[in-house]
CSV table of C-alpha atoms in Angstrom, one decimal:
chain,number,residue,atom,x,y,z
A,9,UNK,CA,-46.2,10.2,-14.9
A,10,UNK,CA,-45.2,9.1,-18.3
A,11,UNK,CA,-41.4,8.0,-19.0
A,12,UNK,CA,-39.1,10.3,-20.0
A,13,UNK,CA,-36.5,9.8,-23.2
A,14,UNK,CA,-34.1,9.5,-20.8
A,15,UNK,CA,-35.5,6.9,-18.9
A,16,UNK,CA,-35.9,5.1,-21.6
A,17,UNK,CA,-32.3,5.2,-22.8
A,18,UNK,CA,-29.9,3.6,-20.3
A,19,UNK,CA,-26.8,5.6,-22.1
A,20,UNK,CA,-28.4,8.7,-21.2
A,21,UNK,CA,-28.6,7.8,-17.7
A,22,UNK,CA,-25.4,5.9,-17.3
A,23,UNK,CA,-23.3,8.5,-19.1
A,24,UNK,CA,-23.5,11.3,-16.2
A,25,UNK,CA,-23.0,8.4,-13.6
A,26,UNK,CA,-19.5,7.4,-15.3
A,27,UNK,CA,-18.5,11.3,-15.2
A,28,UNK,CA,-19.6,11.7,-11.7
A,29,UNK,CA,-18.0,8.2,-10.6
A,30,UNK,CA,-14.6,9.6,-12.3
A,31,UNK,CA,-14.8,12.8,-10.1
A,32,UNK,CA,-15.0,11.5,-7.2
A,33,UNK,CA,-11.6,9.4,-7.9
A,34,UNK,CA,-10.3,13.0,-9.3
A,35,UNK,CA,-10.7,14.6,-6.5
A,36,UNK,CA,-8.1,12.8,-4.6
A,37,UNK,CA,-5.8,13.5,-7.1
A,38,UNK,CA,-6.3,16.8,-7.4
A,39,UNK,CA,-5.3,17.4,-3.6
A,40,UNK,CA,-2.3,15.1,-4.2
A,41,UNK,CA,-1.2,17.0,-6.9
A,42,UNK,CA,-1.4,20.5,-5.3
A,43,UNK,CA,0.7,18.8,-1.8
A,44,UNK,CA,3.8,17.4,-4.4
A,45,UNK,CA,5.9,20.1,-3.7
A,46,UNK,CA,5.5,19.8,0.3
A,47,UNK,CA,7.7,16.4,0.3
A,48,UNK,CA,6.9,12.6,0.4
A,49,UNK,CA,5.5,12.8,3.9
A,50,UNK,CA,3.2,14.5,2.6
A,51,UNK,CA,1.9,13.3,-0.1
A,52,UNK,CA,1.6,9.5,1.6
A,53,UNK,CA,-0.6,12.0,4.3
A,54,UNK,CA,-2.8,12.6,1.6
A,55,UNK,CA,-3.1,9.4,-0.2
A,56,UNK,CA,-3.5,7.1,2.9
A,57,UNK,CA,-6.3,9.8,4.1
A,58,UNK,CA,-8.3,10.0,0.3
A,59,UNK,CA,-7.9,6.1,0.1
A,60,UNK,CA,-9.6,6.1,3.3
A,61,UNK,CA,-12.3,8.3,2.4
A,62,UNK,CA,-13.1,5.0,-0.4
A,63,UNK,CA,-13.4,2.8,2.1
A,64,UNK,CA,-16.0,5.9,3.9
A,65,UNK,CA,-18.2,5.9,1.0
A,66,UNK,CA,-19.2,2.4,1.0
A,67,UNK,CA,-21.1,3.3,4.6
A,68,UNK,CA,-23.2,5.8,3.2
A,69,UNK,CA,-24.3,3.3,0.4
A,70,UNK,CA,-25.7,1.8,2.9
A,71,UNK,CA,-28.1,4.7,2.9
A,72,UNK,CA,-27.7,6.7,-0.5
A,73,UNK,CA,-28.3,3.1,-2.8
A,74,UNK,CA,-31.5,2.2,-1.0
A,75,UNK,CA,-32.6,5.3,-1.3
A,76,UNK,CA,-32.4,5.9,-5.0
A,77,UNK,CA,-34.0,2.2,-6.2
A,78,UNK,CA,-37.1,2.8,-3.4
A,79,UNK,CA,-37.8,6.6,-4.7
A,80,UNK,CA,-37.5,4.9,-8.3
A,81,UNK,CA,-39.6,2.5,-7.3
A,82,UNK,CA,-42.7,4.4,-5.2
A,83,UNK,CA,-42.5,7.0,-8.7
A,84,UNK,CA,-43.4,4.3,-10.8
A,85,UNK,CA,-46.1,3.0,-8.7
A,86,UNK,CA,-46.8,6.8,-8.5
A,87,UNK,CA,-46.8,6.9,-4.9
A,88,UNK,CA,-45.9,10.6,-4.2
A,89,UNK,CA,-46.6,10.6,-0.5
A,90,UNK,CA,-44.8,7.5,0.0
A,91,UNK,CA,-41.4,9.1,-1.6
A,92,UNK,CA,-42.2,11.8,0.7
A,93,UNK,CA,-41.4,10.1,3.4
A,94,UNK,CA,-38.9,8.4,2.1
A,95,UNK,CA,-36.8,11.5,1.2
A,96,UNK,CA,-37.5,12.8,5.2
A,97,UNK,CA,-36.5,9.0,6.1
A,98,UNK,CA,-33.4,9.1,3.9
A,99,UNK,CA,-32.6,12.4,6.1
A,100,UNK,CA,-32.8,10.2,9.5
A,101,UNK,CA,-30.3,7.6,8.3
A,102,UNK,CA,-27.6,10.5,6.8
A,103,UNK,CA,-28.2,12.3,10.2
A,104,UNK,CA,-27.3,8.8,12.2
A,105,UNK,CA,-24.5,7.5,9.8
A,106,UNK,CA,-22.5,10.7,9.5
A,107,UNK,CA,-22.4,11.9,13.6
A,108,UNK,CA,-21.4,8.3,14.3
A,109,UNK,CA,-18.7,8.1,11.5
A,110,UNK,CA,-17.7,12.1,11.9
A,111,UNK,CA,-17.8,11.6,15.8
A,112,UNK,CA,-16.3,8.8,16.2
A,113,UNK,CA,-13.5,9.6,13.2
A,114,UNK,CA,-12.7,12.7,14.6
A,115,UNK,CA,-12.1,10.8,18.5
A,116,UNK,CA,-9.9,7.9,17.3
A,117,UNK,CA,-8.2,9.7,14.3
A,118,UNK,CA,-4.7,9.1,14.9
A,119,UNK,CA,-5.4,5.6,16.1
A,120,UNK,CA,-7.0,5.0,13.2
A,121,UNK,CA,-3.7,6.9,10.9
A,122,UNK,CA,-1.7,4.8,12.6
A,123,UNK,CA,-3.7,1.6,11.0
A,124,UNK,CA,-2.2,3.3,7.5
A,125,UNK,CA,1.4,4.1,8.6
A,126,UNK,CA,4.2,2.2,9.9
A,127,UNK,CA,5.8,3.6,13.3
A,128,UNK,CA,8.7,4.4,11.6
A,129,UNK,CA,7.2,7.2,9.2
A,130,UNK,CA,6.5,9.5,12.2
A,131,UNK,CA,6.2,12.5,9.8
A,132,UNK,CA,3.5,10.8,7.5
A,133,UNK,CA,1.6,9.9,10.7
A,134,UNK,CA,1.5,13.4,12.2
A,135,UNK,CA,0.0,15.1,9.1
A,136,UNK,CA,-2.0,12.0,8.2
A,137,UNK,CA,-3.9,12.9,11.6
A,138,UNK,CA,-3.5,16.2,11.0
A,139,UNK,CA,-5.6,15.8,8.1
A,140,UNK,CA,-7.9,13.6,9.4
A,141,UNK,CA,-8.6,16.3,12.0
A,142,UNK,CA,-10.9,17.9,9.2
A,143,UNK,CA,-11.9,16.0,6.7
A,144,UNK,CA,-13.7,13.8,9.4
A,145,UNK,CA,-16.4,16.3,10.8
A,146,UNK,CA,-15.9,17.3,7.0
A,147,UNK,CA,-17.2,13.5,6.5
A,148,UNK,CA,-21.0,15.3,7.1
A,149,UNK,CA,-21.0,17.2,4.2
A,150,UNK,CA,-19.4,14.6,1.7
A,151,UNK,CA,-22.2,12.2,3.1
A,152,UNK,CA,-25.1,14.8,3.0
A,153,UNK,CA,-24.1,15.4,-1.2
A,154,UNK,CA,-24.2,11.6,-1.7
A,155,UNK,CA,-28.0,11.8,-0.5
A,156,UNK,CA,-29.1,14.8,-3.0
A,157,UNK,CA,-27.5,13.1,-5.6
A,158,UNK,CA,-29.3,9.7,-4.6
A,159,UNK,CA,-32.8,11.1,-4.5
A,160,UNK,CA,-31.8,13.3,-7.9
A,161,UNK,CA,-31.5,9.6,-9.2
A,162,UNK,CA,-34.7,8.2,-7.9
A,163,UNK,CA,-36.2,10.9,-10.0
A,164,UNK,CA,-33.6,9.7,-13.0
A,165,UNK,CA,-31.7,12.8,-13.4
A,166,UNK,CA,-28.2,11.9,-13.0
A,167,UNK,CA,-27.1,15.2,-14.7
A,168,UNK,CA,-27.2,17.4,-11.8
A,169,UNK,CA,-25.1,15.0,-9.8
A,170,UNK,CA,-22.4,15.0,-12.6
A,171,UNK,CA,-22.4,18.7,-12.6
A,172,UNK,CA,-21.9,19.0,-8.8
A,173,UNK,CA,-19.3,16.1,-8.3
A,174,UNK,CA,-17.7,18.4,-11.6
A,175,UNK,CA,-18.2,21.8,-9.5
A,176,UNK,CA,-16.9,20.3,-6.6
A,177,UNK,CA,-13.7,18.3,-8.0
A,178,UNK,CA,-13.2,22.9,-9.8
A,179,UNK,CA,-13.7,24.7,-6.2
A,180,UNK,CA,-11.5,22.2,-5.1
A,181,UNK,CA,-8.8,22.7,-7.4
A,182,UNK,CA,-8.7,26.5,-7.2
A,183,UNK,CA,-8.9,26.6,-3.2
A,184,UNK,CA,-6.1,24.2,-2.4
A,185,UNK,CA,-3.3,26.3,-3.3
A,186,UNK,CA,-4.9,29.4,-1.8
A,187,UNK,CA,-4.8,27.3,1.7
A,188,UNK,CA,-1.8,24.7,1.0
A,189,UNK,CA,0.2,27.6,0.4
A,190,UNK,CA,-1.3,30.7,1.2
A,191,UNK,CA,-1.9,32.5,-2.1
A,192,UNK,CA,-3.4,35.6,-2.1
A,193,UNK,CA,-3.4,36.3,1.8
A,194,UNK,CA,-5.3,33.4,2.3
A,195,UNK,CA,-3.5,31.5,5.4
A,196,UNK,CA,-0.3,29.3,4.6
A,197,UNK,CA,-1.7,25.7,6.0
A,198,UNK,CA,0.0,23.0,4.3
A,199,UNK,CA,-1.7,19.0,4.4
A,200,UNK,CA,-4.4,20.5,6.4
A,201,UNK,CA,-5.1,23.4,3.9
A,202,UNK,CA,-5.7,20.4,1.4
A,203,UNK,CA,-8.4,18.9,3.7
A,204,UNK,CA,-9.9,22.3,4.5
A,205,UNK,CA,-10.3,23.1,1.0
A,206,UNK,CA,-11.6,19.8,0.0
A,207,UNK,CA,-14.5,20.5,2.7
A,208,UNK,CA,-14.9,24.1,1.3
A,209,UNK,CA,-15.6,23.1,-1.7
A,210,UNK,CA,-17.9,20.8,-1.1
A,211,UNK,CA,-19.6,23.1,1.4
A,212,UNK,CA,-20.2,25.6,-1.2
A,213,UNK,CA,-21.8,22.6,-3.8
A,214,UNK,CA,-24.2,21.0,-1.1
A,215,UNK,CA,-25.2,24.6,-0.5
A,216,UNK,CA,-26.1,24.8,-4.2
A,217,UNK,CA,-27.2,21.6,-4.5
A,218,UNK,CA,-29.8,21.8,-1.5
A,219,UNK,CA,-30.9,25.0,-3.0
A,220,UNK,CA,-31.2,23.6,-6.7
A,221,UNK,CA,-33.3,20.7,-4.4
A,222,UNK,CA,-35.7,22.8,-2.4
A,223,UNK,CA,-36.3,25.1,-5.7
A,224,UNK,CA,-37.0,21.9,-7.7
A,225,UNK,CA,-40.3,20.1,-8.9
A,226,UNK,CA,-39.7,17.7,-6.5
A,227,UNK,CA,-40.2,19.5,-3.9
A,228,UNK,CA,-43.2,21.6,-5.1
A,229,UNK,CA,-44.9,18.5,-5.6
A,230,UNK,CA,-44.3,16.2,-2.6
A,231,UNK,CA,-45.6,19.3,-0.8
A,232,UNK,CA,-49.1,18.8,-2.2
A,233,UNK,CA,-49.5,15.8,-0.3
A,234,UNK,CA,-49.1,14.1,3.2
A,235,UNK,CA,-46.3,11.5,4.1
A,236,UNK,CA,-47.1,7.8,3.3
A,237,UNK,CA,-45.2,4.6,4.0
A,238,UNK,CA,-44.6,4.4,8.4
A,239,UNK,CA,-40.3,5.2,8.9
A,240,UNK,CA,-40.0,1.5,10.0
A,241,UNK,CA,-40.7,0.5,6.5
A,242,UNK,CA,-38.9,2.9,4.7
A,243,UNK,CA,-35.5,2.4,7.0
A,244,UNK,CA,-36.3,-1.5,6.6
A,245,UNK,CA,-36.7,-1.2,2.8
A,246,UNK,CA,-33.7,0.7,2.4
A,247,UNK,CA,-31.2,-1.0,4.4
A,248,UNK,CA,-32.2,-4.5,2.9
A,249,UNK,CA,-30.8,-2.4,-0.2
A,250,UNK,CA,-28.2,-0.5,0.8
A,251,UNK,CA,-26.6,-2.8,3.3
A,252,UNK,CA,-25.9,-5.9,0.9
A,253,UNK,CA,-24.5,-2.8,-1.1
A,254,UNK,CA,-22.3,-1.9,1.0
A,255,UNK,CA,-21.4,-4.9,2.0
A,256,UNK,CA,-20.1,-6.0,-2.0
A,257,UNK,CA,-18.2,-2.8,-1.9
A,258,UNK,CA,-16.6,-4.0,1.1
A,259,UNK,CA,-16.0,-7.0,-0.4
A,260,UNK,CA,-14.4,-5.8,-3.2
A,261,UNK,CA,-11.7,-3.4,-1.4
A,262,UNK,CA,-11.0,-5.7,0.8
A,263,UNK,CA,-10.0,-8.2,-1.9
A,264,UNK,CA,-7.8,-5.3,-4.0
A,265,UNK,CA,-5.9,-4.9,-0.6
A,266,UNK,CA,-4.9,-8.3,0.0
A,267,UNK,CA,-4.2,-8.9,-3.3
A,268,UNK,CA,-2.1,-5.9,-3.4
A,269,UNK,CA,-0.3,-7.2,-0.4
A,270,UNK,CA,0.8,-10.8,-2.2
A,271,UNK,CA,1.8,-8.8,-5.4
A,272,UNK,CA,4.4,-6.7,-3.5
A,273,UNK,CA,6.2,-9.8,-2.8
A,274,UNK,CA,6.7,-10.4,-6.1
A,275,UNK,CA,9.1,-7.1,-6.5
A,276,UNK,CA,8.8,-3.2,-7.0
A,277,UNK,CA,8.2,-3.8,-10.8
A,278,UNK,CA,5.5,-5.9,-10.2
A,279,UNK,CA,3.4,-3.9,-8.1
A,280,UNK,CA,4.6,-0.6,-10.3
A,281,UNK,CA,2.7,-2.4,-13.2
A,282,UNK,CA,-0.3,-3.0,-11.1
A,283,UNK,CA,-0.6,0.3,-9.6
A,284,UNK,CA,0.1,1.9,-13.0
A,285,UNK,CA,-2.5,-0.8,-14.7
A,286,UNK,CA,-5.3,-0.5,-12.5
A,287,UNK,CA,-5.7,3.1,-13.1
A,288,UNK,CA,-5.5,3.0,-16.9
A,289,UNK,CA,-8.3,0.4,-16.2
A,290,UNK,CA,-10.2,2.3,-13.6
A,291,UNK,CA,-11.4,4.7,-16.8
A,292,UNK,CA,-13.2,1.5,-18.3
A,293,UNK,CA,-14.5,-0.3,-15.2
A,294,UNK,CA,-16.1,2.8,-14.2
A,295,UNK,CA,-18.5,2.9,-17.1
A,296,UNK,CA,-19.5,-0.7,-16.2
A,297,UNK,CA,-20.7,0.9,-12.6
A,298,UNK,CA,-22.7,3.8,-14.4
A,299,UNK,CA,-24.9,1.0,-16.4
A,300,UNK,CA,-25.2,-0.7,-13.2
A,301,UNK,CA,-26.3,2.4,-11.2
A,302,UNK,CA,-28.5,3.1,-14.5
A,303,UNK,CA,-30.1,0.1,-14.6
A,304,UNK,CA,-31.0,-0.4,-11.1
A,305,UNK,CA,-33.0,3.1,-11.5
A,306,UNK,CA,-34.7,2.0,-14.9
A,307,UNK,CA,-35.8,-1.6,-13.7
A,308,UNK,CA,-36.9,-0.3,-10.2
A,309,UNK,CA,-39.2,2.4,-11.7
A,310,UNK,CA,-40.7,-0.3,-13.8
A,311,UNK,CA,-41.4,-2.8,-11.3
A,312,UNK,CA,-43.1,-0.1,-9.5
A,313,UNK,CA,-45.2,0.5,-11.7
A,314,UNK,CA,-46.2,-3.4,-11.8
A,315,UNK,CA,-44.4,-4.3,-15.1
A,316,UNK,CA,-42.5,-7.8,-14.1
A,317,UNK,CA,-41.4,-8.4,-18.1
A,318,UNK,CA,-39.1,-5.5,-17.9
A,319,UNK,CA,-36.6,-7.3,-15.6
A,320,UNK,CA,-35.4,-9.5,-18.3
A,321,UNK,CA,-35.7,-7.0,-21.4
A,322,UNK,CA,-33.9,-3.9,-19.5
A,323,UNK,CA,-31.6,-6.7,-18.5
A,324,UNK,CA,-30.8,-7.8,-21.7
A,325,UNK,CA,-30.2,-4.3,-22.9
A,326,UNK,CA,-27.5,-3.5,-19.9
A,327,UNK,CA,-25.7,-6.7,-21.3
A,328,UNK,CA,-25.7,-5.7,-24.8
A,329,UNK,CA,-24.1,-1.9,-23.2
A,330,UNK,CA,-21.8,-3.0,-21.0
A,331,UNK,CA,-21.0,-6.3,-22.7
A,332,UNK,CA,-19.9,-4.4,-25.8
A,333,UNK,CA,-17.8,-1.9,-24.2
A,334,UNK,CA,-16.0,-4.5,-22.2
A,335,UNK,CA,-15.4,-6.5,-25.6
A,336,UNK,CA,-13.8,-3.6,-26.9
A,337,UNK,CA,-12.1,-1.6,-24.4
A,338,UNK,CA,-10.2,-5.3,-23.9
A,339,UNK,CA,-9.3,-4.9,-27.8
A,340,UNK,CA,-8.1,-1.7,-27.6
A,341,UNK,CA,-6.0,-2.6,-24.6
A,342,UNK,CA,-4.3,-5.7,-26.2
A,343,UNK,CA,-3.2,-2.8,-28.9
A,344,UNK,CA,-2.5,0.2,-26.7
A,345,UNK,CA,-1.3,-1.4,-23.4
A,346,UNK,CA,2.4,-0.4,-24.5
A,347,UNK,CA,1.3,3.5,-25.4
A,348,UNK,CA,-0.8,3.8,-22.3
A,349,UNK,CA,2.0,2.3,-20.1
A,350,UNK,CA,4.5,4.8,-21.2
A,351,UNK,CA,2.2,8.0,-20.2
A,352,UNK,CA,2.8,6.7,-16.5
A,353,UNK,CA,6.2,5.5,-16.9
A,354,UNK,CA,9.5,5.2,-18.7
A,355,UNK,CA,11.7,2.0,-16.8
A,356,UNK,CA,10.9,-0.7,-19.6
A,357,UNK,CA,10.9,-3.4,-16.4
A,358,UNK,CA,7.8,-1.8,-15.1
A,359,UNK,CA,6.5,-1.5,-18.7
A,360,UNK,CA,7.4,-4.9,-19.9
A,361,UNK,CA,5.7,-6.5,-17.0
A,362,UNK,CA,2.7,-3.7,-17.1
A,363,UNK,CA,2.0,-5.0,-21.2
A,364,UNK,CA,1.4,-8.6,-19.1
A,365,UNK,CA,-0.8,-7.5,-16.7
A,366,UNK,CA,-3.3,-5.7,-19.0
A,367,UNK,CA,-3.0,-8.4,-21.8
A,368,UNK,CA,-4.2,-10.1,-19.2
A,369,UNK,CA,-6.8,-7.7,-18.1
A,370,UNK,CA,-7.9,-7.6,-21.6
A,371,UNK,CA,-9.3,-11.0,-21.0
A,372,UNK,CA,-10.5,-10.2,-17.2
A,373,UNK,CA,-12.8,-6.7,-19.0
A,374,UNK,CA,-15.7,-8.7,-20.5
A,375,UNK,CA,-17.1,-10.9,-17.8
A,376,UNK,CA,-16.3,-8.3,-15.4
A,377,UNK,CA,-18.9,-6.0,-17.8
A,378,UNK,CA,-21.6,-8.6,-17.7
A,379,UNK,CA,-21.2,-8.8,-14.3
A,380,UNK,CA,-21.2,-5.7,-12.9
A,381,UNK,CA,-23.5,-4.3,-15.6
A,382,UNK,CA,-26.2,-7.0,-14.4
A,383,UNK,CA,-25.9,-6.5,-10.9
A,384,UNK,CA,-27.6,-3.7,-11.3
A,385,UNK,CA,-31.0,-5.3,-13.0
A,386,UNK,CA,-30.5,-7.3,-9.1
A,387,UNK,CA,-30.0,-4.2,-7.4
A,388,UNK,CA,-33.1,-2.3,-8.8
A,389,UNK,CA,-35.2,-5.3,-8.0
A,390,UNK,CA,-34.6,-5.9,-4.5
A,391,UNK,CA,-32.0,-8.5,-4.4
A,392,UNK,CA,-28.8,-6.3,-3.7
A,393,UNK,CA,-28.5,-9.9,-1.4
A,394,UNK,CA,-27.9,-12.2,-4.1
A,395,UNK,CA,-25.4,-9.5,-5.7
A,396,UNK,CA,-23.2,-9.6,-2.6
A,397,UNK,CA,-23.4,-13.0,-2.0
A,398,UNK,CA,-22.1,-14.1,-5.2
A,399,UNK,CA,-19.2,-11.4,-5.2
A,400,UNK,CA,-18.2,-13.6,-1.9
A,401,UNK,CA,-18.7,-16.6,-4.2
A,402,UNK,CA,-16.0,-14.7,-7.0
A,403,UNK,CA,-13.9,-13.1,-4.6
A,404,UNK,CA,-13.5,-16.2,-2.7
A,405,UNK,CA,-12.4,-17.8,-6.6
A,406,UNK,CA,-10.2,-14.9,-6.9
A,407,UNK,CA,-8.1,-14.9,-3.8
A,408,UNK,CA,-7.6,-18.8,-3.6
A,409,UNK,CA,-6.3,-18.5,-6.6
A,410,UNK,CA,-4.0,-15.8,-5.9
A,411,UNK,CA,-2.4,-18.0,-2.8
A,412,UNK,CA,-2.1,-21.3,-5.2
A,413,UNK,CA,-1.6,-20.3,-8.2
A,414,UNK,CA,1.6,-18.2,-8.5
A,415,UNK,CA,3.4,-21.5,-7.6
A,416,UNK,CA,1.6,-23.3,-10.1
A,417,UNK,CA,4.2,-24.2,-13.2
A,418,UNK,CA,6.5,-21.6,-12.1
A,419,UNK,CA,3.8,-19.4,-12.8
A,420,UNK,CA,4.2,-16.4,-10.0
A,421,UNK,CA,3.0,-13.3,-10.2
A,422,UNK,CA,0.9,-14.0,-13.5
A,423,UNK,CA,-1.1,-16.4,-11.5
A,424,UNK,CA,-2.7,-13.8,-9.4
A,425,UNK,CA,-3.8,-12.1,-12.8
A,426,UNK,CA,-5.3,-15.3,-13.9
A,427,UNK,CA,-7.1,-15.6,-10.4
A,428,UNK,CA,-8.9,-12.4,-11.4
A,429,UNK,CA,-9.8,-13.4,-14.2
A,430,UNK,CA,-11.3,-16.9,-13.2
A,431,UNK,CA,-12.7,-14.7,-9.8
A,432,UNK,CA,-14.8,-12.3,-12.0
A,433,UNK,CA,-16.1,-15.7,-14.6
A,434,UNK,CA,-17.5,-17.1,-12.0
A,435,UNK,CA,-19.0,-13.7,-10.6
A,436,UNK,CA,-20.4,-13.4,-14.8
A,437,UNK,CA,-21.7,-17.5,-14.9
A,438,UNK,CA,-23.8,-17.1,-11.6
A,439,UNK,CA,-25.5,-13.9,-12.4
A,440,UNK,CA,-26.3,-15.2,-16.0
A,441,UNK,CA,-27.7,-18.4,-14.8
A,442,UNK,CA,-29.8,-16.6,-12.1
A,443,UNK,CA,-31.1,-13.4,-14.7
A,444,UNK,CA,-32.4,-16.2,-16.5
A,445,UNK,CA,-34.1,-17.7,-13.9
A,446,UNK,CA,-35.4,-14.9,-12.1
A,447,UNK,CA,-38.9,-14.7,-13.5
A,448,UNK,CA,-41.0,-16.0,-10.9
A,449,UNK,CA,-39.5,-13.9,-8.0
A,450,UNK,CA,-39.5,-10.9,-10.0
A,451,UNK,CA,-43.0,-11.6,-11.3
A,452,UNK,CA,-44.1,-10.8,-7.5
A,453,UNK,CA,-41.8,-7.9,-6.5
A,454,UNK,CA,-43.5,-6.2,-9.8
A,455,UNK,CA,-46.9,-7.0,-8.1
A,456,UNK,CA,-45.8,-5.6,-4.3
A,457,UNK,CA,-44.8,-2.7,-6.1
């Protein structure tokens, strides 16, 4: 099987991955937008239950990211049978993952509302778990979409996955209102309407997607032969992937929500200018995920098919991508920070301090391109390990930096923007230093392959 012009062009295989990655953070707004006019309650019911549904995704990485680099990698050793069975194995693992997340969700749901709510907001509580009542069995079919679109990518076609995450993020925004407020005869349901639309819609893709899948090449041609690699293997192979993957996305939230927690005692105009900040700078950082998804199916089809060399020249390209969008989303920052604050806002406290924070994040872009971007050449080769462990390494940096430094020279809250910054260098030095010394290992992955 020869390579494809779009698996030889990392833009054309990351660019599909940043529109589907932006979805998925759409789609939470989209149901938050539609509940506005049902009160505040409301609305902090919905945000505490999507921002939950974040911290959700990273278990089924566990499953979807192995998944993708070891179909990538059996294609390019041209192992059809053993992609057969890792698609059925892929199945076992979504089947085990979602019951036990779903089932266990769905039991403990307002125990687990009440983690995200103080005692005092009884209202937010009740329709938090209210909520919660459906988009956790809903969890199955959000889980079941994330493992199409993962062995879509083993086969490097991250279109389709943008246009379902797109189709999805369009069913949802026309059913909410009919079920939030009853529209058209459709029942008048309120905070659970938004959850029971969200799982319509993405009913109604997987359906479409599992069709587009079982009417697809890939099937017609994993038919034609028997299954290969043994299910121990494959589950083995896959969760020394996706559990180090999981694990740095873990890492990761868990840092943004202690971090968040020492910012708000810095003042309301400080954590305004964060919240407003990181979502002006969730649009670049995004893109610096796509190369890494992108790259991690590129370099794992071509150790695969035995050819070590490409670890360092497909890594070198992903640097030049994301390190050149990272130089110059931070220069466009430096001069549109004020513009882009006042789309959000118009108190000049929040916008004043908000100009800090991303002239600050201007510097904190770069090294967190060639970072993240890189990861992925580490990813696709089998060492999702080393990844995580040196995001402990930089998000250890980052949050002893956040408890020192604000009292450093009177510094305060600007310190914890510097401890990013230094957090995410040290995240960019390691990775270097180790790409550049990862010949020998890679040398005999290429060979297992």
């Amino acid at each position: 099987m020869e390579l494809s012009k779009k698996r030889k062009s990392l833009g054309l295989l990351a660019y599909p991955i940043y529109f589907e990655l932006l979805a998925g953070v759409i789609a939470g707004i989209i149901d938050i937008f539609w509940v506005a006019q049902l009160g505040s309650a409301s609305v902090a019911a919905v945000t505490v239950a999507t921002s939950l549904e974040n911290v959700l995704l990273a278990i089924i990485l566990i499953a979807s990211a192995g998944t993708t680099v070891l179909i990538s990698r059996y294609l390019g050793n041209k192992d059809l049978s053993s992609i057969k069975s890792a698609v059925r194995d892929s199945w076992i693992l979504w089947a085990v993952i979602s019951l036990l997340v779903g089932g266990l969700g769905y039991v403990f749901r307002a125990e687990i509302a009440s983690l995200f709510t103080s005692s005092e907001e009884k209202d937010t509580l009740i329709l938090t778990t209210a909520f919660l009542a459906i988009s956790f069995p809903g969890i199955i079919i959000f889980y079941a979409q994330n493992m199409v679109d993962s062995i879509f990518k083993g086969y490097s076609n991250t279109k389709f996955p943008m246009q379902m995450a797109l189709l999805s993020n369009l069913l949802i925004l026309v059913l909410d209102p009919l079920f939030i407020y009853g529209w058209l005869g459709f029942p008048q349901l309120g905070v659970q309407g938004a959850a029971l639309a969200t799982v319509l819609g993405r009913t109604i893709t997987l359906m479409i997607a599992l069709y587009t899948f079982y009417r697809s090449g890939i099937i017609k041609t994993l038919k034609q032969v028997e299954y290969g690699a043994k299910t121990r293997k494959n589950v083995k192979d896959i969760l020394n992937i996706g559990l180090p993957m999981s694990g740095d996305f873990i890492a990761r939230m868990g840092s943004n929500m202690i971090l968040i927690g020492l910012i708000g005692t810095f003042g309301v105009y400080s954590m305004a200018a964060y919240g407003i900040g990181t979502k002006i700078i969730v649009f670049i950082t995004m893109f610096f995920y796509a190369v890494r998804q992108a790259a991690s199916i590129q370099i794992s089809y071509q150790l695969g098919a035995g050819e070590g060399k490409s670890f360092h020249k497909i890594g070198k390209k992903v640097l030049w991508l994301g390190g050149t969008v990272g130089l110059l989303a931070g220069i466009l920052l430096l001069v549109l920070a004020p513009f882009l604050l006042r789309i959000f806002t118009n108190s000049e406290q929040v916008i004043q301090e908000g100009m800090i924070y991303l002239y600050y994040m201007s510097l904190y872009l770069l090294p967190l391109s060639l970072a993240v971007s890189i990861g992925g050449v580490f990813l696709g080769s089998g060492q999702s390990r080393t990844m995580f462990y040196v995001t402990l390494i930089g998000t250890a940096v980052t949050l002893l930096g956040a408890f020192t430094l604000p009292s450093f020279n009177n510094l305060y809250v600007h310190g914890i923007w510097i401890s990013q910054i230094l957090g995410v260098v040290v995240q960019a030095v390691v990775l270097l230093f180790l790409f550049q010394r990862g010949n020998a290992s890679i040398k005999s992955i290429a060979l297992e392959g």
